[in-house]
């Protein structure tokens, strides 16, 4: 049995590129992030981003670098939310 050598290009760890999102998704993510910041002002642990469902606009705070998204969800990094707020 022969195996072919596969080359996989890895994405950069930082995910610095800004992704253009639907404005309603961005507003829903901002609302979730703003609510978290208001309820936990002294908490030094900031989320890495928000996982937001495209149809229900339900947002979930993500505290890990490599989020696992469910079907129908997209990821909005905190950096993009702070710029928009």
PDB file of C-alpha atoms in Angstrom:
ATOM      1  CA  UNK A   1       0.000   0.000   0.000  1.00  0.00           C
ATOM      2  CA  UNK A   2       1.444   3.370  -1.003  1.00  0.00           C
ATOM      3  CA  UNK A   3       0.701   6.631   0.755  1.00  0.00           C
ATOM      4  CA  UNK A   4       0.834   9.962  -0.997  1.00  0.00           C
ATOM      5  CA  UNK A   5       2.567  12.800   0.772  1.00  0.00           C
ATOM      6  CA  UNK A   6       0.037  15.485   1.612  1.00  0.00           C
ATOM      7  CA  UNK A   7       0.886  19.100   2.221  1.00  0.00           C
ATOM      8  CA  UNK A   8      -1.549  21.078   4.322  1.00  0.00           C
ATOM      9  CA  UNK A   9      -1.306  24.826   4.485  1.00  0.00           C
ATOM     10  CA  UNK A  10      -1.962  26.036   7.997  1.00  0.00           C
ATOM     11  CA  UNK A  11      -3.759  29.253   8.758  1.00  0.00           C
ATOM     12  CA  UNK A  12      -1.956  31.855  10.803  1.00  0.00           C
ATOM     13  CA  UNK A  13      -2.590  31.531  14.531  1.00  0.00           C
ATOM     14  CA  UNK A  14      -3.602  35.163  14.989  1.00  0.00           C
ATOM     15  CA  UNK A  15      -6.614  35.307  12.646  1.00  0.00           C
ATOM     16  CA  UNK A  16      -5.903  39.009  12.152  1.00  0.00           C
ATOM     17  CA  UNK A  17      -7.854  39.362   8.936  1.00  0.00           C
ATOM     18  CA  UNK A  18     -11.169  41.150   9.312  1.00  0.00           C
ATOM     19  CA  UNK A  19     -14.140  39.282   7.921  1.00  0.00           C
ATOM     20  CA  UNK A  20     -17.020  41.280   6.492  1.00  0.00           C
ATOM     21  CA  UNK A  21     -20.249  40.154   8.127  1.00  0.00           C
ATOM     22  CA  UNK A  22     -23.919  40.860   7.687  1.00  0.00           C
ATOM     23  CA  UNK A  23     -24.643  44.070   9.660  1.00  0.00           C
ATOM     24  CA  UNK A  24     -27.470  42.412  11.587  1.00  0.00           C
ATOM     25  CA  UNK A  25     -25.095  39.618  12.690  1.00  0.00           C
ATOM     26  CA  UNK A  26     -22.544  42.187  13.768  1.00  0.00           C
ATOM     27  CA  UNK A  27     -25.164  44.125  15.777  1.00  0.00           C
ATOM     28  CA  UNK A  28     -26.320  40.928  17.510  1.00  0.00           C
ATOM     29  CA  UNK A  29     -22.720  40.038  18.391  1.00  0.00           C
ATOM     30  CA  UNK A  30     -22.114  43.580  19.662  1.00  0.00           C
ATOM     31  CA  UNK A  31     -25.242  43.354  21.828  1.00  0.00           C
ATOM     32  CA  UNK A  32     -24.045  40.072  23.364  1.00  0.00           C
ATOM     33  CA  UNK A  33     -20.554  41.463  23.971  1.00  0.00           C
ATOM     34  CA  UNK A  34     -21.859  44.747  25.410  1.00  0.00           C
ATOM     35  CA  UNK A  35     -24.182  42.875  27.800  1.00  0.00           C
ATOM     36  CA  UNK A  36     -21.274  40.734  29.003  1.00  0.00           C
ATOM     37  CA  UNK A  37     -19.082  43.811  29.580  1.00  0.00           C
ATOM     38  CA  UNK A  38     -21.867  45.575  31.522  1.00  0.00           C
ATOM     39  CA  UNK A  39     -22.621  42.559  33.729  1.00  0.00           C
ATOM     40  CA  UNK A  40     -18.949  41.712  34.379  1.00  0.00           C
ATOM     41  CA  UNK A  41     -17.070  45.056  34.460  1.00  0.00           C
ATOM     42  CA  UNK A  42     -14.346  43.867  36.852  1.00  0.00           C
ATOM     43  CA  UNK A  43     -13.765  40.539  35.187  1.00  0.00           C
ATOM     44  CA  UNK A  44     -10.303  40.608  33.650  1.00  0.00           C
ATOM     45  CA  UNK A  45     -11.026  37.590  31.449  1.00  0.00           C
ATOM     46  CA  UNK A  46     -12.189  38.907  28.089  1.00  0.00           C
ATOM     47  CA  UNK A  47     -13.749  36.611  25.517  1.00  0.00           C
ATOM     48  CA  UNK A  48     -11.838  35.773  22.360  1.00  0.00           C
ATOM     49  CA  UNK A  49     -14.989  36.391  20.348  1.00  0.00           C
ATOM     50  CA  UNK A  50     -18.656  35.590  19.848  1.00  0.00           C
ATOM     51  CA  UNK A  51     -20.169  32.622  18.036  1.00  0.00           C
ATOM     52  CA  UNK A  52     -23.425  33.858  16.527  1.00  0.00           C
ATOM     53  CA  UNK A  53     -26.110  31.818  14.788  1.00  0.00           C
ATOM     54  CA  UNK A  54     -26.990  33.209  11.359  1.00  0.00           C
ATOM     55  CA  UNK A  55     -30.759  32.681  11.614  1.00  0.00           C
ATOM     56  CA  UNK A  56     -31.647  32.978  15.302  1.00  0.00           C
ATOM     57  CA  UNK A  57     -28.944  35.587  16.156  1.00  0.00           C
ATOM     58  CA  UNK A  58     -28.212  33.683  19.365  1.00  0.00           C
ATOM     59  CA  UNK A  59     -24.756  34.625  20.604  1.00  0.00           C
ATOM     60  CA  UNK A  60     -22.354  32.562  22.684  1.00  0.00           C
ATOM     61  CA  UNK A  61     -19.176  33.934  24.258  1.00  0.00           C
ATOM     62  CA  UNK A  62     -16.017  32.088  23.218  1.00  0.00           C
ATOM     63  CA  UNK A  63     -13.021  32.013  25.569  1.00  0.00           C
ATOM     64  CA  UNK A  64     -10.766  29.699  23.516  1.00  0.00           C
ATOM     65  CA  UNK A  65      -8.401  30.528  20.682  1.00  0.00           C
ATOM     66  CA  UNK A  66      -9.724  27.866  18.314  1.00  0.00           C
ATOM     67  CA  UNK A  67     -13.522  27.865  18.550  1.00  0.00           C
ATOM     68  CA  UNK A  68     -15.586  24.929  17.365  1.00  0.00           C
ATOM     69  CA  UNK A  69     -18.634  26.261  15.555  1.00  0.00           C
ATOM     70  CA  UNK A  70     -21.918  24.503  15.026  1.00  0.00           C
ATOM     71  CA  UNK A  71     -23.552  24.437  11.585  1.00  0.00           C
ATOM     72  CA  UNK A  72     -25.133  27.811  10.925  1.00  0.00           C
ATOM     73  CA  UNK A  73     -22.809  29.721  13.263  1.00  0.00           C
ATOM     74  CA  UNK A  74     -20.142  32.252  12.418  1.00  0.00           C
ATOM     75  CA  UNK A  75     -17.357  33.665  14.575  1.00  0.00           C
ATOM     76  CA  UNK A  76     -16.909  37.368  15.301  1.00  0.00           C
ATOM     77  CA  UNK A  77     -13.570  38.198  16.972  1.00  0.00           C
ATOM     78  CA  UNK A  78     -13.561  40.581  19.935  1.00  0.00           C
ATOM     79  CA  UNK A  79     -11.160  42.899  18.118  1.00  0.00           C
ATOM     80  CA  UNK A  80     -13.760  43.490  15.423  1.00  0.00           C
ATOM     81  CA  UNK A  81     -16.456  44.164  18.029  1.00  0.00           C
ATOM     82  CA  UNK A  82     -14.348  46.668  19.963  1.00  0.00           C
ATOM     83  CA  UNK A  83     -13.571  48.589  16.782  1.00  0.00           C
ATOM     84  CA  UNK A  84     -17.250  48.777  15.843  1.00  0.00           C
ATOM     85  CA  UNK A  85     -18.472  49.818  19.324  1.00  0.00           C
TER      86      UNK A  85
END
